CSV table of C-alpha atoms and ligand atoms in Angstrom, one decimal:
chain,number,residue,atom,x,y,z
A,25,GLN,CA,0.2,0.0,0.2
A,26,ALA,CA,2.6,2.4,1.0
A,27,LYS,CA,5.0,1.6,-2.0
A,28,HIS,CA,1.9,2.1,-4.4
A,29,MET,CA,1.2,5.4,-2.6
A,30,GLY,CA,4.8,6.4,-3.0
A,31,ARG,CA,4.9,5.5,-6.5
A,32,PHE,CA,1.4,7.6,-6.5
A,33,LEU,CA,2.8,10.7,-5.4
A,34,TRP,CA,5.9,10.7,-7.3
A,35,GLN,CA,4.0,10.4,-10.3
A,36,ARG,CA,1.7,13.0,-9.4
A,37,PHE,CA,4.3,15.4,-8.1
A,38,THR,CA,5.4,16.8,-11.7
A,39,PRO,CA,8.4,18.9,-11.9
A,40,SER,CA,6.1,21.8,-13.0
A,41,MET,CA,4.2,21.4,-9.3
A,42,GLN,CA,7.5,21.3,-7.8
A,43,GLN,CA,8.3,24.7,-9.7
A,44,GLU,CA,5.0,26.3,-8.6
A,45,LEU,CA,5.6,25.3,-5.1
A,46,HIS,CA,9.1,26.4,-5.2
A,47,ARG,CA,7.8,29.9,-6.3
A,48,LYS,CA,5.2,30.0,-3.9
A,49,LEU,CA,7.2,29.6,-1.1
A,50,THR,CA,9.6,32.1,-2.3
A,51,LEU,CA,6.9,34.7,-2.7
A,52,LYS,CA,5.7,34.2,0.8
A,53,GLN,CA,9.3,34.8,2.1
A,54,PHE,CA,9.6,38.0,0.5
A,55,LEU,CA,5.9,39.2,0.7
A,56,ALA,CA,6.8,38.8,4.6
A,57,LYS,CA,9.2,41.7,4.2
A,58,ALA,CA,7.5,43.4,1.7
A,59,ILE,CA,5.7,46.4,3.6
A,60,GLY,CA,9.0,47.1,6.0
A,61,ARG,CA,11.6,47.0,2.8
A,62,GLY,CA,8.9,49.6,1.4
A,63,GLU,CA,8.2,47.2,-2.0
A,64,LEU,CA,4.5,47.9,-2.0
A,65,SER,CA,2.8,50.5,-4.0
A,66,LEU,CA,-0.4,51.9,-5.2
A,67,VAL,CA,-1.6,52.8,-8.5
A,68,TYR,CA,-4.9,54.7,-9.4
A,69,GLN,CA,-7.4,53.9,-12.3
A,70,PRO,CA,-10.0,56.5,-13.5
A,71,LYS,CA,-13.8,55.2,-13.1
A,72,VAL,CA,-15.3,57.5,-16.0
A,73,ASP,CA,-19.1,58.4,-16.1
A,74,LEU,CA,-19.6,59.1,-20.0
A,75,ALA,CA,-22.8,60.7,-19.5
A,76,ARG,CA,-21.1,63.6,-17.7
A,77,GLY,CA,-18.1,63.5,-19.4
A,78,ILE,CA,-15.9,63.0,-16.2
A,79,ILE,CA,-14.0,61.1,-14.0
A,80,ASP,CA,-16.0,60.7,-10.9
A,81,SER,CA,-13.5,58.6,-8.7
A,82,CYS,CA,-10.2,56.5,-9.0
A,83,GLU,CA,-9.7,52.5,-8.0
A,84,ALA,CA,-6.5,52.5,-5.7
A,85,LEU,CA,-4.8,49.0,-7.1
A,86,LEU,CA,-1.8,47.5,-5.1
A,87,ARG,CA,1.3,46.6,-6.6
A,88,TRP,CA,4.6,44.7,-5.2
A,89,HIS,CA,8.0,45.2,-7.1
A,90,ASN,CA,10.7,43.2,-5.2
A,91,PRO,CA,14.2,43.7,-6.2
A,92,VAL,CA,14.4,39.8,-7.0
A,93,LEU,CA,11.4,38.8,-8.3
A,94,GLY,CA,10.2,42.3,-10.1
A,95,GLN,CA,7.1,42.9,-10.7
A,96,VAL,CA,4.4,40.5,-9.0
A,97,SER,CA,0.8,40.8,-9.8
A,98,PRO,CA,-1.7,41.0,-6.9
A,99,ALA,CA,-3.7,38.2,-8.4
A,100,GLU,CA,-1.0,36.0,-7.9
A,101,PHE,CA,0.2,37.8,-4.3
A,102,ILE,CA,-3.1,38.5,-3.0
A,103,PRO,CA,-4.4,34.9,-2.3
A,104,LEU,CA,-0.7,33.9,-0.8
A,105,ALA,CA,-1.0,36.7,1.8
A,106,GLU,CA,-4.5,35.4,2.8
A,107,GLU,CA,-2.9,31.9,3.7
A,108,MET,CA,0.0,33.4,5.4
A,109,GLY,CA,-2.3,35.5,7.3
A,110,LEU,CA,-0.7,38.5,6.2
A,111,ILE,CA,-3.7,40.2,4.5
A,112,ARG,CA,-5.2,42.4,7.4
A,113,GLU,CA,-1.7,43.9,7.6
A,114,ILE,CA,-1.4,44.7,4.0
A,115,GLY,CA,-5.1,45.9,3.8
A,116,ALA,CA,-4.4,48.2,6.5
A,117,TRP,CA,-0.8,49.4,4.2
A,118,VAL,CA,-3.6,50.0,1.4
A,119,LEU,CA,-6.2,52.0,3.1
A,120,CYS,CA,-3.7,54.2,5.6
A,121,SER,CA,-1.6,54.7,1.8
A,122,ALA,CA,-5.0,55.5,0.0
A,123,LEU,CA,-6.3,58.3,2.6
A,124,SER,CA,-2.8,59.8,2.5
A,125,GLN,CA,-2.5,60.5,-1.0
A,126,GLN,CA,-6.3,61.6,-0.8
A,127,ALA,CA,-5.4,64.0,2.1
A,128,ARG,CA,-2.3,64.9,0.2
A,129,TRP,CA,-4.0,65.8,-2.9
A,130,ARG,CA,-6.8,67.6,-1.0
A,131,GLU,CA,-4.0,69.8,1.0
A,132,ARG,CA,-1.6,70.3,-1.9
A,133,LEU,CA,-3.8,71.0,-5.1
A,134,GLY,CA,-7.3,71.1,-3.5
A,135,VAL,CA,-8.9,68.6,-5.1
A,136,GLU,CA,-11.1,66.0,-3.4
A,137,VAL,CA,-10.6,62.7,-5.3
A,138,PRO,CA,-13.2,59.9,-4.3
A,139,LEU,CA,-11.5,57.1,-3.7
A,140,ALA,CA,-12.4,52.9,-3.6
A,141,VAL,CA,-9.9,50.7,-2.3
A,142,ASN,CA,-10.4,46.7,-2.6
A,143,LEU,CA,-10.9,44.5,0.5
A,144,SER,CA,-10.2,41.1,1.2
A,145,GLY,CA,-12.9,38.5,2.5
A,146,MET,CA,-10.5,38.4,5.5
A,147,GLN,CA,-10.8,41.9,6.0
A,148,ILE,CA,-14.3,41.7,7.3
A,149,THR,CA,-14.5,41.7,10.6
A,150,ALA,CA,-16.1,43.3,13.3
A,151,GLU,CA,-13.5,45.6,14.5
A,152,LEU,CA,-13.4,46.9,10.7
A,153,PRO,CA,-16.0,49.6,10.6
A,154,ASP,CA,-14.4,51.4,13.8
A,155,TRP,CA,-10.9,51.0,12.5
A,156,VAL,CA,-11.9,52.6,9.1
A,157,ALA,CA,-13.7,55.3,10.8
A,158,GLN,CA,-10.7,56.0,12.7
A,159,GLN,CA,-8.5,56.4,9.8
A,160,LEU,CA,-11.0,58.4,8.1
A,161,ALA,CA,-11.0,60.6,11.1
A,162,ALA,CA,-7.2,60.7,11.1
A,163,HIS,CA,-6.6,61.6,7.4
A,164,ALA,CA,-9.7,64.2,7.6
A,165,ILE,CA,-11.6,62.2,4.7
A,166,ALA,CA,-15.5,62.4,4.5
A,167,PRO,CA,-16.7,59.0,4.5
A,168,HIS,CA,-18.6,59.6,1.3
A,169,LEU,CA,-15.1,59.8,-0.5
A,170,LEU,CA,-14.3,56.1,0.3
A,171,THR,CA,-15.4,53.4,-1.6
A,172,LEU,CA,-15.0,49.8,-0.6
A,173,GLU,CA,-15.1,47.3,-3.2
A,174,LEU,CA,-15.9,43.4,-2.2
A,175,THR,CA,-16.4,40.4,-4.0
A,176,GLU,CA,-19.4,38.7,-3.9
A,177,THR,CA,-18.0,35.5,-2.3
A,178,VAL,CA,-17.4,37.8,0.5
A,179,LEU,CA,-20.9,38.0,1.2
A,180,MET,CA,-21.8,34.5,0.9
A,181,LEU,CA,-18.7,33.3,3.2
A,182,ASP,CA,-20.7,34.5,6.4
A,183,VAL,CA,-24.0,36.0,5.5
A,184,ARG,CA,-24.9,37.4,8.9
A,185,GLY,CA,-21.4,38.3,10.2
A,186,SER,CA,-21.0,40.1,7.0
A,187,SER,CA,-24.0,41.6,6.7
A,188,GLN,CA,-23.9,43.6,10.0
A,189,VAL,CA,-20.5,45.0,9.1
A,190,LEU,CA,-21.6,45.9,5.5
A,191,GLU,CA,-24.5,47.7,7.6
A,192,ALA,CA,-22.3,49.4,9.9
A,193,LEU,CA,-20.0,50.5,7.4
A,194,GLY,CA,-23.3,51.9,5.5
A,195,GLN,CA,-23.9,53.6,8.8
A,196,LEU,CA,-20.8,55.5,8.6
A,197,GLY,CA,-21.7,56.9,5.5
A,198,ILE,CA,-18.9,54.8,3.5
A,199,ARG,CA,-20.0,53.6,-0.1
A,200,ILE,CA,-19.8,49.6,-0.6
A,201,SER,CA,-19.4,48.4,-4.1
A,202,ILE,CA,-19.5,44.6,-5.0
A,203,ASP,CA,-16.7,43.8,-7.4
A,204,ASP,CA,-16.6,41.3,-10.6
A,205,PHE,CA,-20.1,41.0,-10.1
A,206,GLY,CA,-21.8,38.4,-11.7
A,207,THR,CA,-18.9,35.9,-11.3
A,208,GLY,CA,-20.0,34.4,-8.0
A,209,TYR,CA,-23.1,33.4,-6.4
A,210,SER,CA,-25.1,36.3,-6.1
A,211,SER,CA,-28.3,36.3,-4.3
A,212,LEU,CA,-30.4,39.1,-5.6
A,213,ALA,CA,-32.1,39.5,-2.1
A,214,TYR,CA,-28.5,40.6,-0.4
A,215,LEU,CA,-28.5,43.6,-3.3
A,216,ASN,CA,-31.5,44.9,-1.9
A,217,ARG,CA,-31.0,44.3,1.8
A,218,LEU,CA,-27.6,45.4,2.4
A,219,PRO,CA,-26.5,49.1,1.9
A,220,ILE,CA,-24.9,48.6,-1.6
A,221,ASN,CA,-24.0,51.8,-3.5
A,222,GLU,CA,-22.5,50.2,-6.8
A,223,ILE,CA,-21.6,46.9,-8.6
A,224,LYS,CA,-19.0,46.3,-11.2
A,225,LEU,CA,-20.2,44.3,-14.3
A,226,ASP,CA,-17.2,41.3,-14.2
A,227,ARG,CA,-15.0,42.0,-17.6
A,228,SER,CA,-15.7,38.7,-18.7
A,229,PHE,CA,-19.6,39.9,-19.5
A,230,VAL,CA,-17.9,42.9,-21.3
A,231,VAL,CA,-15.1,40.9,-23.3
A,232,GLY,CA,-17.8,38.4,-24.1
A,233,PHE,CA,-20.6,41.0,-25.5
A,234,ASN,CA,-22.9,38.9,-23.4
A,235,LEU,CA,-25.7,41.6,-24.0
A,236,PRO,CA,-28.4,39.6,-22.2
A,237,VAL,CA,-26.3,39.5,-19.1
A,238,ILE,CA,-25.4,43.3,-19.4
A,239,ARG,CA,-29.0,44.1,-20.4
A,240,ALA,CA,-30.2,42.5,-17.4
A,241,THR,CA,-27.5,44.1,-14.9
A,242,VAL,CA,-28.4,47.6,-16.4
A,243,ALA,CA,-32.3,47.1,-15.3
A,244,MET,CA,-31.6,45.1,-12.2
A,245,ALA,CA,-29.0,48.0,-11.0
A,246,SER,CA,-31.6,51.2,-12.0
A,247,SER,CA,-34.8,49.5,-10.5
A,248,LEU,CA,-32.7,49.0,-7.2
A,249,GLY,CA,-31.2,52.7,-7.3
A,250,ILE,CA,-27.5,51.3,-7.4
A,251,ASP,CA,-24.8,52.6,-9.5
A,252,LEU,CA,-23.2,50.4,-12.1
A,253,ILE,CA,-19.8,50.2,-13.7
A,254,ALA,CA,-18.6,48.0,-16.2
A,255,GLU,CA,-14.7,47.2,-15.5
A,256,GLY,CA,-11.6,46.0,-18.3
A,257,VAL,CA,-13.2,48.0,-21.0
A,258,GLU,CA,-10.8,47.5,-23.8
A,259,THR,CA,-12.5,48.1,-27.1
A,260,GLU,CA,-14.9,51.1,-28.4
A,261,GLU,CA,-17.0,48.1,-29.7
A,262,GLU,CA,-17.3,47.0,-26.4
A,263,LEU,CA,-18.3,50.4,-25.2
A,264,THR,CA,-20.8,50.5,-27.9
A,265,ALA,CA,-22.2,47.7,-26.9
A,266,LEU,CA,-22.6,48.9,-23.5
A,267,ARG,CA,-23.8,52.2,-24.2
A,268,ARG,CA,-26.4,50.9,-26.2
A,269,GLN,CA,-27.6,48.5,-23.1
A,270,GLY,CA,-27.6,51.5,-21.1
A,271,CYS,CA,-24.4,51.4,-19.2
A,272,HIS,CA,-22.7,54.8,-18.7
A,273,ARG,CA,-19.9,54.0,-16.4
A,274,ILE,CA,-16.8,52.3,-17.5
A,275,GLN,CA,-13.3,51.3,-16.3
A,276,GLY,CA,-10.7,50.2,-18.6
A,277,TYR,CA,-7.5,50.7,-20.7
A,278,LEU,CA,-9.6,52.3,-23.4
A,279,ILE,CA,-9.9,55.1,-20.8
A,280,SER,CA,-6.7,54.8,-18.9
A,281,ARG,CA,-4.6,52.1,-17.6
A,282,PRO,CA,-3.7,52.3,-13.6
A,283,MET,CA,-1.4,55.5,-13.0
A,284,ALA,CA,0.7,56.3,-10.4
A,285,ALA,CA,-0.3,59.1,-8.4
A,286,ALA,CA,2.6,61.3,-9.7
A,287,ASP,CA,1.3,61.0,-13.4
A,288,LEU,CA,-2.0,61.9,-12.5
A,289,GLU,CA,-1.1,65.2,-11.0
A,290,LEU,CA,1.5,65.7,-13.7
A,291,ASN,CA,-1.9,65.7,-16.0
A,292,GLY,CA,-4.1,67.8,-13.6
A,293,PHE,CA,-6.1,65.0,-13.3
A,294,VAL,CA,-7.2,65.0,-17.0
A,295,ILE,CA,-7.2,62.0,-19.0
A,296,ASP,CA,-6.8,61.8,-22.9
A,297,SER,CA,-8.1,58.8,-24.3
A,298,CYS,CA,-8.9,58.2,-27.5
A,299,ILE,CA,-12.7,58.7,-27.0
A,300,GLY,CA,-12.0,61.8,-25.7
A,301,SER,CA,-10.7,63.6,-22.8
A,302,PHE,CA,-11.9,63.5,-19.3
A,303,THR,CA,-11.7,65.5,-16.1
A,304,LEU,CA,-12.1,64.9,-12.6
A,305,ALA,CA,-15.6,65.9,-11.2
A,306,LYS,CA,-15.5,69.2,-8.9
A,307,GLN,CA,-16.8,67.8,-5.5
B,423,C2E,P1,-10.0,44.0,-9.4
B,423,C2E,O1,-10.5,44.9,-8.1
B,423,C2E,O2,-11.2,43.3,-10.2
B,423,C2E,O3,-9.3,45.0,-10.2
B,423,C2E,C1,-9.4,45.0,-11.7
B,423,C2E,C2,-8.1,44.5,-12.4
B,423,C2E,O4,-8.0,44.8,-13.6
B,423,C2E,C3,-6.8,45.1,-12.2
B,423,C2E,O5,-5.8,44.4,-12.3
B,423,C2E,C4,-6.7,46.1,-13.2
B,423,C2E,O6,-5.4,46.5,-13.4
B,423,C2E,C5,-7.4,45.5,-14.6
B,423,C2E,N1,-7.9,46.2,-15.5
B,423,C2E,C6,-8.4,47.5,-15.6
B,423,C2E,N2,-8.5,47.8,-16.6
B,423,C2E,C7,-8.2,46.5,-17.3
B,423,C2E,C8,-8.6,46.4,-18.9
B,423,C2E,O7,-9.2,47.2,-19.7
B,423,C2E,N3,-8.5,45.0,-19.3
B,423,C2E,C9,-7.7,44.2,-18.5
B,423,C2E,N4,-7.4,42.8,-19.2
B,423,C2E,N5,-7.7,44.4,-17.2
B,423,C2E,C10,-8.0,45.7,-16.7
B,423,C2E,P2,-4.6,43.8,-11.2
B,423,C2E,O8,-4.4,45.6,-10.5
B,423,C2E,O9,-3.2,43.2,-11.3
B,423,C2E,O10,-5.6,43.9,-9.8
B,423,C2E,C11,-6.0,42.2,-9.9
B,423,C2E,C12,-6.9,41.9,-8.8
B,423,C2E,O11,-5.9,41.9,-7.5
B,423,C2E,C13,-7.8,43.0,-8.6
B,423,C2E,O12,-8.9,43.0,-9.2
B,423,C2E,C14,-8.2,42.6,-7.0
B,423,C2E,O13,-9.3,41.7,-6.7
B,423,C2E,C15,-7.0,42.5,-6.5
B,423,C2E,N6,-6.1,43.6,-5.6
B,423,C2E,C16,-5.7,44.5,-6.1
B,423,C2E,N7,-5.1,45.7,-5.3
B,423,C2E,C17,-6.1,45.0,-4.0
B,423,C2E,C18,-5.7,45.7,-3.0
B,423,C2E,O14,-5.3,47.0,-2.6
B,423,C2E,N8,-6.3,44.8,-1.8
B,423,C2E,C19,-7.2,43.4,-1.9
B,423,C2E,N9,-7.5,42.9,-1.1
B,423,C2E,N10,-7.2,43.1,-3.5
B,423,C2E,C20,-6.6,44.0,-4.3
B,424,MG,MG1,-11.8,46.2,-7.8
B,425,MG,MG1,-12.9,44.0,-10.4
B,426,MG,MG1,-12.0,41.8,-12.0
């Protein structure tokens, strides 16, 4: 039996699996020190309202550059940070950095930039609302200038617990957005019951020109009074399809890639895209 198992394991543990495991271990070792070594940074991607012709907010996205590993994608390292129990520390760094940037923009340039920050499901704890409120107060940022982006799966993990946390965040005036909408196990009930301000239609429906899903989401968002945005818009064809179905807020490479804070400032918060130029909304 053991011999059989041994052979089984040996056969299954392929060189590519070994490489994958090795990379994971290496990433974890470096990730543990990334904050202390100043290897993390944020980039900002505009969310554009085409009907009003403006940038209405920006999404902060995390970047990790390590001298040995180079640039590592958050899609790769966020799950590792979750496994390691490091995500709350990283998440805290992200929120503090985003709020500091917001405060600097206000103080130095006199502009209020509404920001969205992504949250991992593991950050949804009973202490979160008070902690976010403290951070907002420390940076003198009004709650409505902060949106927290969560995925649907977060809401499904622990329906009772997370809904109380969302209620408390909503009470504080913080905005809640459902990221990658349509890819998780959605329940229409929670959209109506919880204080949700925005849904972000997942890029897969945009790329796939899934008109029935786009149309249904537009109708649902509109009847529930929830803002809608389509993510990952890359082409004018996609844009045209979205507009025809009634989706007028978009985010994606067509408008702008995520940008360093300094680059946004340099351009005076004006984005020149191939479909026109967009300015930050006056708050
Ligand atoms: P997300 O929140 O859904 O962010 C959208 C991702 O799509 C970003 O990738 C963005 O750079 C990319 N993107 C934007 N426009 C386009 C486009 O037109 N085409 C394509 N193909 N992609 C586009 P990124 O920055 O690599 O982030 C990947 C994911 O990692 C994010 O997905 C989010 O789930 C997670 N993430 C990023 N930053 C953070 C963070 O600070 N905290 C947490 N918990 N997760 C984060
Ligand atoms: Mg997001
Ligand atoms: Mg998304
Ligand atoms: Mg996505």
